[in-house]
mmCIF file of C-alpha atoms in Angstrom:
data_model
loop_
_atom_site.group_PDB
_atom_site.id
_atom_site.type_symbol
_atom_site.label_atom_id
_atom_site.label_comp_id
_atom_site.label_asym_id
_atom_site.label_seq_id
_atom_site.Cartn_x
_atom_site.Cartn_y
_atom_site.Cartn_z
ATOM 1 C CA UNK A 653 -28.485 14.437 2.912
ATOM 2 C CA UNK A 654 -28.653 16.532 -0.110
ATOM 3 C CA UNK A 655 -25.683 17.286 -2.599
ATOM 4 C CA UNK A 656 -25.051 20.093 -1.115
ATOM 5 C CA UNK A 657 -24.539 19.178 2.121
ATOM 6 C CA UNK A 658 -22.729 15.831 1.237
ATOM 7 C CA UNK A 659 -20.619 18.313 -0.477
ATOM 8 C CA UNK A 660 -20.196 20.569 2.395
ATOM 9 C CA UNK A 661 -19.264 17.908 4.601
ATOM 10 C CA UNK A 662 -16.693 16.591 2.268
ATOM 11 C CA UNK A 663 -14.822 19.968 1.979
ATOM 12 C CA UNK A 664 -15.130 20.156 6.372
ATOM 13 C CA UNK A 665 -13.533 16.918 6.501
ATOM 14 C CA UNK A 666 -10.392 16.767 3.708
ATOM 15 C CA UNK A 667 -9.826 19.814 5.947
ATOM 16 C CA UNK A 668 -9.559 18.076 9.028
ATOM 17 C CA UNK A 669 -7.791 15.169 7.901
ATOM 18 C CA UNK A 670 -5.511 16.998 5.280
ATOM 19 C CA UNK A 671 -6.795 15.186 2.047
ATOM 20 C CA UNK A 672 -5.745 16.635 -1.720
ATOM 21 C CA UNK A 673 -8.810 15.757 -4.186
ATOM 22 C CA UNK A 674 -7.615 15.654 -7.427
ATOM 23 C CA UNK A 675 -10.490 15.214 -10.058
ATOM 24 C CA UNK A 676 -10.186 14.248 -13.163
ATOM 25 C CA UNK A 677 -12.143 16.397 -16.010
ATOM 26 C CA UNK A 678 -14.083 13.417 -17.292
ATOM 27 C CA UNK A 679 -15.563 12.700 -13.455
ATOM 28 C CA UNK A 680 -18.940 14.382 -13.108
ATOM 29 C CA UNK A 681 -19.492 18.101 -12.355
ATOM 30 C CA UNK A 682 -21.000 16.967 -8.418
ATOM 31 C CA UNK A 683 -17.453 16.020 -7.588
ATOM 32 C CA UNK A 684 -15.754 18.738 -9.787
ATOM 33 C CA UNK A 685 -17.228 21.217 -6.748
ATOM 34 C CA UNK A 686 -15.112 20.039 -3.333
ATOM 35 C CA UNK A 687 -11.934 19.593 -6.019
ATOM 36 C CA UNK A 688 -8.819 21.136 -4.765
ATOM 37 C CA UNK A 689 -7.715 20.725 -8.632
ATOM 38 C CA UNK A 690 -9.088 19.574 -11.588
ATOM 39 C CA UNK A 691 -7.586 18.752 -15.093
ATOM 40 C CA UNK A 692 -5.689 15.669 -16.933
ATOM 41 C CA UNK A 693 -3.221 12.574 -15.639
ATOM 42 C CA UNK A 694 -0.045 14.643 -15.494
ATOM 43 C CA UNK A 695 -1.509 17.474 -14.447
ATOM 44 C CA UNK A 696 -2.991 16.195 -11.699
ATOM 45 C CA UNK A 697 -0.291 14.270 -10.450
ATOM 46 C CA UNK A 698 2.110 17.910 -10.579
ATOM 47 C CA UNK A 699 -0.458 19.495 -8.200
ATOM 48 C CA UNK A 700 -0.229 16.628 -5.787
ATOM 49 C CA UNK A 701 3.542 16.562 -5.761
ATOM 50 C CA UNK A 702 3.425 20.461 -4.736
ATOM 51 C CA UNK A 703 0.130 20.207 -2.809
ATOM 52 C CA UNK A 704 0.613 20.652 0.923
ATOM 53 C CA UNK A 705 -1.435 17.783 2.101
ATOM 54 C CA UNK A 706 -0.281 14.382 3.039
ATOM 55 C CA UNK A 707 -3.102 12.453 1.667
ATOM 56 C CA UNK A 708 -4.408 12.735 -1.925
ATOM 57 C CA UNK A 709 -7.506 11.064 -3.204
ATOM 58 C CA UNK A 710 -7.564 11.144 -7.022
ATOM 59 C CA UNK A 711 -10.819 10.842 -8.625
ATOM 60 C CA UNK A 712 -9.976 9.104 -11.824
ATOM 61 C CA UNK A 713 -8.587 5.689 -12.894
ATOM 62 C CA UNK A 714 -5.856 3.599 -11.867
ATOM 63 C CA UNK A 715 -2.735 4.778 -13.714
ATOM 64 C CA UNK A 716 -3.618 8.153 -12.769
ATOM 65 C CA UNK A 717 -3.236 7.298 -9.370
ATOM 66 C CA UNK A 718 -0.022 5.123 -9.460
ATOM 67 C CA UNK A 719 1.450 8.451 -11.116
ATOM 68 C CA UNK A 720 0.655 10.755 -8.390
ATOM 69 C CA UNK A 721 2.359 7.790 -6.196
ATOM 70 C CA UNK A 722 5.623 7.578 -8.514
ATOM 71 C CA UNK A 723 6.170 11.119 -8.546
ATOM 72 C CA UNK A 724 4.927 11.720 -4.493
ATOM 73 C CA UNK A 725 6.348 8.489 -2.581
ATOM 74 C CA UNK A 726 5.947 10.424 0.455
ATOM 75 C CA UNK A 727 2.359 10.890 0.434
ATOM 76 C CA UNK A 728 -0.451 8.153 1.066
ATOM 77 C CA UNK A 729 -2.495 8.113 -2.421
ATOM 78 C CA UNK A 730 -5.743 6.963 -2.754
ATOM 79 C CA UNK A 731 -8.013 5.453 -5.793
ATOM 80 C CA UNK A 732 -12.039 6.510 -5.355
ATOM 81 C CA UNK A 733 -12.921 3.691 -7.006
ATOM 82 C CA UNK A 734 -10.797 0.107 -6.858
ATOM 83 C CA UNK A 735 -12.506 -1.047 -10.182
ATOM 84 C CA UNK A 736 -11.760 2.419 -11.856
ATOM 85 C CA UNK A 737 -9.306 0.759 -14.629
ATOM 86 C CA UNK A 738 -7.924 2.301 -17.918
ATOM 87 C CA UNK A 739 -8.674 -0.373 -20.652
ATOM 88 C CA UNK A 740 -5.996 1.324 -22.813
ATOM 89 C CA UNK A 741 -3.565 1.177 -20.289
ATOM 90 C CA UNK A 742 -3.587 -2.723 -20.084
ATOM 91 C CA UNK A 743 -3.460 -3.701 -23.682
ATOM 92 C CA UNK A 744 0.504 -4.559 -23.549
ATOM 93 C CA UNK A 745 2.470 -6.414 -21.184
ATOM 94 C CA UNK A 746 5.079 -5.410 -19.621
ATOM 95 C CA UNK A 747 6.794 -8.469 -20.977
ATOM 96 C CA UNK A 748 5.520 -7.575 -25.152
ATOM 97 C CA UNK A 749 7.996 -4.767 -24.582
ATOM 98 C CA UNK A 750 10.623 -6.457 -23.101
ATOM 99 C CA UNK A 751 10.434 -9.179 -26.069
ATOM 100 C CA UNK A 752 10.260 -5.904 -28.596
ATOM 101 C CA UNK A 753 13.712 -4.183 -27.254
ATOM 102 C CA UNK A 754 15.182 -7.748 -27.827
ATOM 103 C CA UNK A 755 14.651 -7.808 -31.591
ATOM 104 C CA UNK A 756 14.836 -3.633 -31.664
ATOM 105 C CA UNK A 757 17.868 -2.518 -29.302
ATOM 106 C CA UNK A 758 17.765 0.818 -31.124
ATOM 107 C CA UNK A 759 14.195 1.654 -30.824
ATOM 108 C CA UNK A 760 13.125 4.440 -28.530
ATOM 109 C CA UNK A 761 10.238 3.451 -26.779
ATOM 110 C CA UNK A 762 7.822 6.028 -26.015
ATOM 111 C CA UNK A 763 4.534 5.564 -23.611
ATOM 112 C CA UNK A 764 1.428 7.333 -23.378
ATOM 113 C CA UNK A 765 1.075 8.131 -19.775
ATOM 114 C CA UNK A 766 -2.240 6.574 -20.306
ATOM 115 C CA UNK A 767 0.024 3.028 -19.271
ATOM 116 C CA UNK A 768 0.212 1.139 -15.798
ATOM 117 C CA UNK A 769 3.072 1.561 -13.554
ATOM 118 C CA UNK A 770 4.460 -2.104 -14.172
ATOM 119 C CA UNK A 771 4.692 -1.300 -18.444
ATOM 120 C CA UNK A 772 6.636 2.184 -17.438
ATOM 121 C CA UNK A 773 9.274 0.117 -16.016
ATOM 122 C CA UNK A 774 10.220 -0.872 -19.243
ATOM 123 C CA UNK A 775 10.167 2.430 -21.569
ATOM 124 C CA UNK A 776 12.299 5.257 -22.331
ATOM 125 C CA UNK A 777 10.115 8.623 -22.538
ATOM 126 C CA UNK A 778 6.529 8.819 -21.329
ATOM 127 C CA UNK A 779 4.172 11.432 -23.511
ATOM 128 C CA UNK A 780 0.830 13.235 -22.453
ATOM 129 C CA UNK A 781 -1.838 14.192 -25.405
ATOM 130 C CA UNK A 782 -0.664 17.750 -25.203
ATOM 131 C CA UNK A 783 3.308 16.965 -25.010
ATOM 132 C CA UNK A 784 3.467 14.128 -27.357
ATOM 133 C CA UNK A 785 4.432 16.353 -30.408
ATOM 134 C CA UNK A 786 6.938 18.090 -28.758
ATOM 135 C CA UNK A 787 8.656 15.402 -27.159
ATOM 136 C CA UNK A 788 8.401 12.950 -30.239
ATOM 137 C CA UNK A 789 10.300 16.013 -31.933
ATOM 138 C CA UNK A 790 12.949 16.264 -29.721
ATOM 139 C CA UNK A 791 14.126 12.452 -29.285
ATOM 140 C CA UNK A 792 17.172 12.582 -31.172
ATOM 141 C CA UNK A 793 16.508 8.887 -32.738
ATOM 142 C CA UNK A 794 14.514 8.430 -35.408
ATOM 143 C CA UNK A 795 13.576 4.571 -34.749
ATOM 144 C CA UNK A 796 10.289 4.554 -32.149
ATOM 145 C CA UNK A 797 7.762 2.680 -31.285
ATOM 146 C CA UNK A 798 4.848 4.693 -29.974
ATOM 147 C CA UNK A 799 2.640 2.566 -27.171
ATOM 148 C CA UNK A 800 -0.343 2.051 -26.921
ATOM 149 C CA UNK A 801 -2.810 4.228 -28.607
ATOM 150 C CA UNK A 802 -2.714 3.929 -32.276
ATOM 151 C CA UNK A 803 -4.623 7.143 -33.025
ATOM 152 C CA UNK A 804 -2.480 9.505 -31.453
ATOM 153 C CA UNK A 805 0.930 7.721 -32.431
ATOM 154 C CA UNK A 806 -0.326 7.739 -36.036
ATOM 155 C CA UNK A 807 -1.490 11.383 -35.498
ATOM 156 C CA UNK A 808 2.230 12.468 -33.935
ATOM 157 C CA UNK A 809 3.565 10.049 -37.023
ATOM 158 C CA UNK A 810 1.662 12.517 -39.284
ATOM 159 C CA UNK A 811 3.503 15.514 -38.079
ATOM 160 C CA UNK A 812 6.763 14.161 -37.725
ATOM 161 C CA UNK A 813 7.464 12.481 -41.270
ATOM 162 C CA UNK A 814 11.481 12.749 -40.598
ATOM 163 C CA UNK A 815 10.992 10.115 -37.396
ATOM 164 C CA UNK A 816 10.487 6.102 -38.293
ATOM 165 C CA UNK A 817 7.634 5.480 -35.920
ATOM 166 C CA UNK A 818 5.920 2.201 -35.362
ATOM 167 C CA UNK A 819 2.494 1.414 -34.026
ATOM 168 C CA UNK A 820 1.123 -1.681 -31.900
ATOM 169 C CA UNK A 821 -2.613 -2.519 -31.909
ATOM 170 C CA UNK A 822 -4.085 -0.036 -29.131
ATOM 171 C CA UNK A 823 -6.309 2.713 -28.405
ATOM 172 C CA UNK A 824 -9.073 3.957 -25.962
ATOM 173 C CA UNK A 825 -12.158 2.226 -26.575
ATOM 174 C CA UNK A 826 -14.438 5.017 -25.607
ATOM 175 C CA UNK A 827 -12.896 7.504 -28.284
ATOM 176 C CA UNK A 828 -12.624 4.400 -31.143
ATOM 177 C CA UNK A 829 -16.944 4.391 -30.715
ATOM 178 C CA UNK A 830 -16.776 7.930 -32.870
ATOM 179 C CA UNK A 831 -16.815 7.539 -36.481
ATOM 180 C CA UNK A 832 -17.038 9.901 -39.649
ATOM 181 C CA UNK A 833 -20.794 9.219 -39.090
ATOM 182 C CA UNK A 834 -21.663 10.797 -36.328
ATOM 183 C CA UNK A 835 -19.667 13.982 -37.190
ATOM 184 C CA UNK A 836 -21.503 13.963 -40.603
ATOM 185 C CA UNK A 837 -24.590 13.792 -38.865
ATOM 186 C CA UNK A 838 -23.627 16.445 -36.194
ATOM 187 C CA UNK A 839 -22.059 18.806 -38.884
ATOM 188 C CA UNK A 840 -25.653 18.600 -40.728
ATOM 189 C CA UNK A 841 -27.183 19.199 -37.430
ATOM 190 C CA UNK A 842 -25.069 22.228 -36.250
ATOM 191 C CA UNK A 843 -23.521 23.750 -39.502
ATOM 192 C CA UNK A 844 -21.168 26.360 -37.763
ATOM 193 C CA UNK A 845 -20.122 24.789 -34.856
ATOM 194 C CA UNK A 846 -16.434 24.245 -34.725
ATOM 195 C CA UNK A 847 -15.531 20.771 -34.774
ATOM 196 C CA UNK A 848 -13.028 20.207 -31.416
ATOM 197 C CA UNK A 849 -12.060 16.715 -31.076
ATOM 198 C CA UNK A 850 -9.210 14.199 -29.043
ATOM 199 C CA UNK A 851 -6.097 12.618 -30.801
ATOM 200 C CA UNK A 852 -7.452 9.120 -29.502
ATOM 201 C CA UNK A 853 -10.181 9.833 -31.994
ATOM 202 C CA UNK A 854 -9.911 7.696 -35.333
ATOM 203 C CA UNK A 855 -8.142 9.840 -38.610
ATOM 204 C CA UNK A 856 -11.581 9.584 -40.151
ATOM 205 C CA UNK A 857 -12.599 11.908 -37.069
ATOM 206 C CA UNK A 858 -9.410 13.643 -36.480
ATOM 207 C CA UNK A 859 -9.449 14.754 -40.467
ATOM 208 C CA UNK A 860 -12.566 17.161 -40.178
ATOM 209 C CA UNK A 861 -11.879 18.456 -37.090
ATOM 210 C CA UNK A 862 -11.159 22.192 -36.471
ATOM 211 C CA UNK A 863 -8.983 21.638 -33.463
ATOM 212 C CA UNK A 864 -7.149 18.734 -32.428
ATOM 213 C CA UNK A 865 -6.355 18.564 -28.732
ATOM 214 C CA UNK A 866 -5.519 17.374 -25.499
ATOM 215 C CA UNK A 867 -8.962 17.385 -23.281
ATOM 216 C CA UNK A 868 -6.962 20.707 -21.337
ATOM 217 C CA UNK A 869 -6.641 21.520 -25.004
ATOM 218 C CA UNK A 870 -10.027 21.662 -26.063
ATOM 219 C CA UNK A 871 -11.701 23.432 -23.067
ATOM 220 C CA UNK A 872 -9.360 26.506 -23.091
ATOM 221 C CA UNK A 873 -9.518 26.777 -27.382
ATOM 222 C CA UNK A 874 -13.734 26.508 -26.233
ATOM 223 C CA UNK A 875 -13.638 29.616 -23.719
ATOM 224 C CA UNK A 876 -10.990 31.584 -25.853
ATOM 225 C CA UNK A 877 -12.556 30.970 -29.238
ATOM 226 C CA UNK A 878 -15.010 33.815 -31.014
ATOM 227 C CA UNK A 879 -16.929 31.236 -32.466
ATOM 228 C CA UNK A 880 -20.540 30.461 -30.372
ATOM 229 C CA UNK A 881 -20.658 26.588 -31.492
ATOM 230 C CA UNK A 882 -19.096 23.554 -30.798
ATOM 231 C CA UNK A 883 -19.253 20.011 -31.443
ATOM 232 C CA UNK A 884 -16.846 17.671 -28.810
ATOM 233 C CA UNK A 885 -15.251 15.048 -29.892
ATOM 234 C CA UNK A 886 -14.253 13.893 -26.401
ATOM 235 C CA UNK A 887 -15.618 12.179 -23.244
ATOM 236 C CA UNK A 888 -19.595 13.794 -23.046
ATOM 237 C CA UNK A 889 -18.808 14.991 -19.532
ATOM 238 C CA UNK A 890 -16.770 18.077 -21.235
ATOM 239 C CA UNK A 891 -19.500 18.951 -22.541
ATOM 240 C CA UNK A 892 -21.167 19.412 -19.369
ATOM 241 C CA UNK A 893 -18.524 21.328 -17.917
ATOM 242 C CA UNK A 894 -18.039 23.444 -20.977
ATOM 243 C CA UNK A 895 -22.135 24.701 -20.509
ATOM 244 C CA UNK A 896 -21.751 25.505 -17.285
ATOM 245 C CA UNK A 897 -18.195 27.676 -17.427
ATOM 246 C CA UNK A 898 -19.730 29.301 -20.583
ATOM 247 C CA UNK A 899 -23.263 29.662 -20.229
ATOM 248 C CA UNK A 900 -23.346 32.063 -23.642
ATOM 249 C CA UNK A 901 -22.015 29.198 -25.961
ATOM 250 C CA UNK A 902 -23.408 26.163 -27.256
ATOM 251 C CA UNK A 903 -21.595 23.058 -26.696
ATOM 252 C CA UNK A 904 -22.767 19.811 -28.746
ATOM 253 C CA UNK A 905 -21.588 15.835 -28.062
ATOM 254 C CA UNK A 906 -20.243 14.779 -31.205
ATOM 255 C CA UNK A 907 -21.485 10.843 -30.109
ATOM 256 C CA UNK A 908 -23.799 9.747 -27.097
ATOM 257 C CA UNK A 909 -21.755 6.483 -26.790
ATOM 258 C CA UNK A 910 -18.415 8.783 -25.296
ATOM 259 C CA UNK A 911 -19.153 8.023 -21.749
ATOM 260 C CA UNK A 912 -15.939 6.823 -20.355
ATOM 261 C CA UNK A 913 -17.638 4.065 -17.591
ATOM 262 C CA UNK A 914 -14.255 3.769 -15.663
ATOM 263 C CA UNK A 915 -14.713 7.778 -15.124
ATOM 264 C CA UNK A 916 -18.346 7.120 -14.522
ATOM 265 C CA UNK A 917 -17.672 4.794 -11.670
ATOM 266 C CA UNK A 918 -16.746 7.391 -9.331
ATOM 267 C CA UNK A 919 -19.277 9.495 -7.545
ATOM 268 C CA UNK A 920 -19.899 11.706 -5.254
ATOM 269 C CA UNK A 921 -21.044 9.614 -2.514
ATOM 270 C CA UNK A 922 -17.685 6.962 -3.224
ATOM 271 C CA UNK A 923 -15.677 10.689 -2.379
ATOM 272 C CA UNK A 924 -17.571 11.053 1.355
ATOM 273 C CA UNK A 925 -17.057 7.626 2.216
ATOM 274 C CA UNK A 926 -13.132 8.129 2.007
ATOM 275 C CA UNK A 927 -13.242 11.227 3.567
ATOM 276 C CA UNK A 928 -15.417 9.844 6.249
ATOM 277 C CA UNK A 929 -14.683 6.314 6.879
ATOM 278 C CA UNK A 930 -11.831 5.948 4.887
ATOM 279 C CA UNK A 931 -13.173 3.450 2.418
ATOM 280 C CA UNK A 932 -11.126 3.430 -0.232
ATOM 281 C CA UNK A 933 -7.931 1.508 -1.961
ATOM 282 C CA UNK A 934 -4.442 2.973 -1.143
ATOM 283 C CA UNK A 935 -1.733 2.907 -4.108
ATOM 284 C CA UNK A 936 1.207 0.771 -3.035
ATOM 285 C CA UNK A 937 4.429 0.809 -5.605
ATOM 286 C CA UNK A 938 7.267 -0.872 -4.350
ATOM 287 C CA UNK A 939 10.725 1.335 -4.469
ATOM 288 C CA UNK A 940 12.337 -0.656 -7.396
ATOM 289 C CA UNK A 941 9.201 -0.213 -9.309
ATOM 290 C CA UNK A 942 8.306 3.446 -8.610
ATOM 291 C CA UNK A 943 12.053 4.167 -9.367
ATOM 292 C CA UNK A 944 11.848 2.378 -12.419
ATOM 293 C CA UNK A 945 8.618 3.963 -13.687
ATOM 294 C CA UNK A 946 9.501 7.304 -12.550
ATOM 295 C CA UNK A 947 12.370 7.646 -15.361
ATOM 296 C CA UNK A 948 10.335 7.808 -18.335
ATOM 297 C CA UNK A 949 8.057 10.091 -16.678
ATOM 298 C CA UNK A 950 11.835 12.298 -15.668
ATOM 299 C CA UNK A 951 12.929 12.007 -19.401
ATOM 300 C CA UNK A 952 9.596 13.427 -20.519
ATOM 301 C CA UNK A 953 9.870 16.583 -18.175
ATOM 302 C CA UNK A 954 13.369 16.682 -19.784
ATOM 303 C CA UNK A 955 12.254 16.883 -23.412
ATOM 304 C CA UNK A 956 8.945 18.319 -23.024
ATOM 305 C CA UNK A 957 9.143 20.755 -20.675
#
């Protein structure tokens, strides 16, 4: 069976047994084709909670699954790949932040949606990349503790000097592996490419870039920009992507080591065998839980919009 037809036969049969795909932009381009949608966590999880089908398969990691499931109970959600894990979104315990609201009552706690289901229960606004600013803005305390990713908290921190906000030990290990060196070395390489890079980058990255963005972010400021060059400063498979939607620009990876291998871990092949035999792990929240979780994620369409 060739890709093609493996991909053919994968768009016959979410037909036939009324299966969403939802792919995430860091899963390769081979999967990207029998997508009903493609783009980040939240994103993904608002087109399955307005999609028509009854089944959704997301193509992506395990918190972005359990968030299509908090905000469609209804629906039977599937994970392509059981091991496909989020190291970010384990690094604190449920119970860490239970233990923190003890000795800070007044602290707002605010999650990166990049957390698991279980820590949600537990925090007061959740935050994408691209609504983290906004939202950060409009909490009407000034005390908060920004979970888990260090970068972007101290990022937000930067732009909101009127807000008290505190930082725990976190980040995404795939974006920590670029350093001041490899854009140095890329800027020397490609002198007028504009640099385009993730807030989960380090501030030695983040400092010298051009555009600072969500991954949404930095593929539409790619295909609206003028300029012809561009160094990304996100998960390589962007990169990919960007060639191939804008065959007249030049797309660079800022470091060879941003392969996210949780993304990596589904493929093409792991997508036919759900359709076909249905092997695959279905998301199960129980109702106190998903309730729980779900108000964060309520509060942030509340203050973000």
């Amino acid at each position: 069976m060739t890709i093609r037809e493996m991909q053919d036969e994968i768009i016959r049969l979410k037909k036939e047994k009324d299966i969403c795909i939802l792919v995430h932009a860091y899963i390769g381009h081979d999967v990207w084709e029998v997508a009903d949608f493609v783009g980040d966590s939240y994103g993904l999880s608002k087109q399955a909670a307005a999609a028509p089908q009854k089944n959704v398969l997301m193509c992506g990691v395990r918190f972005m699954a359990e968030t299509c499931k908090i905000l469609s109970p209804e629906k039977r959600v599937y994970l392509s790949h059981t091991d496909a894990g989020c190291p970010m979104a384990e690094q604190i315990s449920k119970e860490t932040i239970v233990e923190y609201k003890k000795a800070h009552p007044n602290t707002t706690i605010v999650a990166y949606i990049n957390t698991t289901a279980e820590l949600k229960t537990v925090c007061d606004v959740c935050v994408t990349s691209s609504s983290a600013l906004k939202i950060v803005n409009n909490i009407e305390n000034k005390d908060i503790l920004f979970i888990p990713d260090q970068n972007l908290g101290g990022w937000i921190s930067e732009q909101c000097p009127d807000k008290n906000i505190e930082l725990m030990q976190g980040g995404c290990p795939t974006h920590a592996l670029i350093s001041k060196v490899n854009v140095e070395r890329l800027k020397a390489r490609h002198p007028e490419a504009l640099l385009l890079v993730h807030p989960e980058c380090r501030k030695e990255v983040a400092d010298r870039a051009d555009y600072i963005g969500s991954t949404t972010g930095i593929m539409s400021f790619a295909k609206n920009s003028d300029a012809r060059e561009f160094i990304i400063g996100t998960e390589n498979s962007i990169v990919q992507h960007l060639q191939m939607e804008c065959p007249d620009k030049r797309f660079y990876e800022l470091a060879k080591e941003c392969v996210c291998r949780n993304m990596k871990l589904t493929t093409l092949a792991d997508v036919y065998n759900m359709v076909k035999y249905n092997e695959c792990e279905e998301i199960i929240i129980d109702e106190e839980t998903r309730l729980a979780a779900k108000k964060p994620l309520d509060k942030m369409i509340e203050l973000g919009g």
